[in-house]
XYZ file of C-alpha atoms in Angstrom:
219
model
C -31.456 0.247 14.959
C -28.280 0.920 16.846
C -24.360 -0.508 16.080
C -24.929 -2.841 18.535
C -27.879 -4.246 16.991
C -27.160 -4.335 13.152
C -23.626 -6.174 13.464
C -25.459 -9.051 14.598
C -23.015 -10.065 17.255
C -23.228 -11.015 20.659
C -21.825 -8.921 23.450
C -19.073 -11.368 23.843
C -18.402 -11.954 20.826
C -17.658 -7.991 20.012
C -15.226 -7.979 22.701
C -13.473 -11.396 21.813
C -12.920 -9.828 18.709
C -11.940 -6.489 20.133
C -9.220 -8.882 21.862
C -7.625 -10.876 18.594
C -7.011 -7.269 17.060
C -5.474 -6.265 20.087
C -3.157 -9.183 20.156
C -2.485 -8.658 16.384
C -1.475 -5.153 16.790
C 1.124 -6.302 19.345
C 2.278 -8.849 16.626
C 2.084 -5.686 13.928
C 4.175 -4.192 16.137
C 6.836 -7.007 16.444
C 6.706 -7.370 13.046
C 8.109 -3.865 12.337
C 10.710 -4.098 14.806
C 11.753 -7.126 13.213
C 12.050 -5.318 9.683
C 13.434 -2.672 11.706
C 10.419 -0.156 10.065
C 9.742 2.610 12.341
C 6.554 3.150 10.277
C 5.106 -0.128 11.031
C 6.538 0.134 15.042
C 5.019 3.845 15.535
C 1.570 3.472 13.824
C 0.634 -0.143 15.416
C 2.155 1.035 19.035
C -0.390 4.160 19.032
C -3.172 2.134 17.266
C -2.907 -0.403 20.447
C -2.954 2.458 22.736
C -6.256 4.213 20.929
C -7.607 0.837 21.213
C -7.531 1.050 25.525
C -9.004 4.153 25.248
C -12.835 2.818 25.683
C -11.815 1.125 28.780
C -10.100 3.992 29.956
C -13.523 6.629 29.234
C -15.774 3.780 31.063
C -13.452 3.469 33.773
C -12.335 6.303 34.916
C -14.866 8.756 33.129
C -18.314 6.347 33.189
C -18.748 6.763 29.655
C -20.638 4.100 28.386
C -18.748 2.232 25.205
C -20.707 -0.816 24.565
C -18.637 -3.695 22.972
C -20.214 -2.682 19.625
C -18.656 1.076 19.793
C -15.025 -0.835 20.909
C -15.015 -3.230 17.654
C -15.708 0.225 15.768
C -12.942 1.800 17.071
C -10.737 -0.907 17.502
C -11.742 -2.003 13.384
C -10.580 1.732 12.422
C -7.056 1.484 13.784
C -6.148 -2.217 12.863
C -7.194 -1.856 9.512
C -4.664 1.158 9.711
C -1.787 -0.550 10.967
C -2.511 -3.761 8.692
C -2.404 -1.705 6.188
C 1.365 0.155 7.181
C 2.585 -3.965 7.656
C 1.123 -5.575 4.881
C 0.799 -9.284 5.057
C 3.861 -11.497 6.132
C 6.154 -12.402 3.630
C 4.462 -9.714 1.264
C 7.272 -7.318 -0.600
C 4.796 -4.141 -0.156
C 2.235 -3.433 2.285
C -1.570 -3.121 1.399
C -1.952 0.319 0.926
C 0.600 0.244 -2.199
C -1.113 -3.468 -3.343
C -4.221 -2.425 -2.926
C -6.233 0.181 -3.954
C -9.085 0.780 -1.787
C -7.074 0.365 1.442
C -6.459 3.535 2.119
C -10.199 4.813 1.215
C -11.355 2.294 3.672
C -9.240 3.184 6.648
C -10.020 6.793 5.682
C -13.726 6.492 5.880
C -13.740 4.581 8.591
C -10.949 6.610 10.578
C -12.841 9.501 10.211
C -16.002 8.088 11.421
C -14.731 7.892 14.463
C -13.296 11.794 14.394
C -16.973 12.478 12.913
C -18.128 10.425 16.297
C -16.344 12.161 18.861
C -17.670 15.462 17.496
C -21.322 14.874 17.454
C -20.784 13.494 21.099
C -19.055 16.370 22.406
C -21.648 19.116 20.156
C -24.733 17.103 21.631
C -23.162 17.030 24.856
C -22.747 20.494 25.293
C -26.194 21.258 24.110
C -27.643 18.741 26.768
C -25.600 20.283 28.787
C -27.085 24.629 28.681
C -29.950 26.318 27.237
C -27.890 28.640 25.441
C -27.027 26.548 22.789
C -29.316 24.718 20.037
C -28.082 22.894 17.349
C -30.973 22.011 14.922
C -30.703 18.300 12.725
C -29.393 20.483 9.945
C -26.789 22.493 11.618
C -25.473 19.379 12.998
C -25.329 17.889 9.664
C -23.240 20.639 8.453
C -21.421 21.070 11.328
C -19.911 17.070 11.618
C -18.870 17.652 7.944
C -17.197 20.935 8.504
C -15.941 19.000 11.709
C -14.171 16.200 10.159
C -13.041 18.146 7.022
C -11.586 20.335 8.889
C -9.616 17.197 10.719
C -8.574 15.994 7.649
C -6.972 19.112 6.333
C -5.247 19.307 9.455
C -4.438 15.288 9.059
C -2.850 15.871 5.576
C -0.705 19.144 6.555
C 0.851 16.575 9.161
C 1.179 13.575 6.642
C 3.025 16.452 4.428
C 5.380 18.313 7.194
C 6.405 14.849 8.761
C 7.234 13.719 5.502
C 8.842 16.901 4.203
C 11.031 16.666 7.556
C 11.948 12.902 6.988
C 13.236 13.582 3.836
C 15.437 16.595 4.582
C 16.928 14.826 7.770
C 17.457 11.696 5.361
C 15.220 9.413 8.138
C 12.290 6.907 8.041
C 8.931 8.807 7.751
C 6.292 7.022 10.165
C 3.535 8.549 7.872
C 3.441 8.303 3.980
C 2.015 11.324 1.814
C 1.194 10.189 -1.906
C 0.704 13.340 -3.729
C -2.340 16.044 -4.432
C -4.817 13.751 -5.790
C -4.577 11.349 -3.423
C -4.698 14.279 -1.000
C -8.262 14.764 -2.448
C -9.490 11.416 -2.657
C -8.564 10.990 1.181
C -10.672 14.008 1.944
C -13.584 12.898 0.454
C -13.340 9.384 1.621
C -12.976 11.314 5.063
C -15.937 13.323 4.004
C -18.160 9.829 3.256
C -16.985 8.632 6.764
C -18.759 12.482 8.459
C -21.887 11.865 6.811
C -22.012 7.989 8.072
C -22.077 9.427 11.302
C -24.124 12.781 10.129
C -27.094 10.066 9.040
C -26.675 7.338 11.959
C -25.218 8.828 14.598
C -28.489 9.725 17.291
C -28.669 6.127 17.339
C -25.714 4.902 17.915
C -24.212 7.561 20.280
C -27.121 8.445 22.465
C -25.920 6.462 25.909
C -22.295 8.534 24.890
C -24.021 11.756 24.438
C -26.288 11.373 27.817
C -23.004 10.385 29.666
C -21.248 13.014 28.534
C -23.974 15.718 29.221
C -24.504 14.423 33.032
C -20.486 14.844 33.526
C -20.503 17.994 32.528
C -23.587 18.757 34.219
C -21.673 17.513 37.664
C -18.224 19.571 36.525
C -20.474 22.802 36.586
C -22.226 21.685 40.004
């Protein structure tokens, strides 16, 4: 069964809902310039833009993103931003008020990291003879993948932190300490073997597009 198929939802209905997040982000967004939060402006303004990037890839590149793959992406980064804005009229925002927020945009964030790497790995084994990636490489390989992401993530969430603090500005991204450190890596680690399990049926039409492409680069 692919995405597309266990949400349940119509092919309109995806994208309608693809559209109310949009146009919430772009209220996110006004609502941290009214606060005058940087946090809030920064992480909704590039959440909007990730969430044109399917358009963009079918567009311009012919990679097929079904409306199902859209509200998956689109999902990841307006749970993010909610959770940077909290609700209106709320004193904190709802990764401080609540304590699974930032597990959830963690898995699912780096579902979408775990995505883009079994694309591009499958891709490029379409794509020559030289390389093989067996089921259980690949398995390995998107956990090494997005681990690997998320150290990176963190060591960003630290420096840009680290440098707010010494220049005495607003940090746009919030680091909470060691253990939570840990808990985001293996809620990042949960969100590589969603993919690790699922993904040949979900990304197939992704994978073939992005084999042919390069197949036509090389030609």
């Amino acid at each position: 069964m692919r995405l597309r198929d266990w949400i349940g939802l119509s092919d309109r209905r995806q994208r309608q809902l693809s559209r109310v997040m949009q146009v919430m982000l772009v209220g996110i967004v006004g609502l941290g310039l009214e606060r005058g939060n940087l946090g809030i402006v920064v992480n909704a303004t590039i959440g909007l833009g990730v969430t044109q990037l399917p358009a963009v890839l079918e567009r311009d590149y012919h990679i097929p993103m079904d409306p199902a793959l859209t509200l998956w992406i689109t999902v990841a980064v307006f749970v993010h931003a909610l959770g940077t804005a909290g609700l209106p009229g709320s004193a904190t925002n709802l990764y401080r008020s609540i304590w699974w927020w930032d597990h959830l945009t963690h898995t699912l964030s780096s579902s979408i990291v775990a995505a883009a790497g079994y694309a591009t790995a499958r891709a490029i084994e379409l794509h020559t003879d030289s390389v093989s990636l067996p089921d259980r490489f690949m398995f390995v390989f998107i956990l090494l993948f997005v681990l690997a992401f998320g150290v990176f993530w963190e060591v960003i969430e630290f420096a840009v932190a680290g440098l707010a603090s010494l220049s005495g500005t607003q940090s746009v991204l919030t680091q909470y300490g060691l253990d939570d450190t840990m808990l985001d890596l293996l809620f990042d680690t949960l969100g590589g073997v969603v993919v690790a399990v699922w993904g040949t049926a979900h990304l197939t039409d992704v994978v073939g597009a992005l084999a042919e492409r390069l197949d036509r680069t090389e030609a």
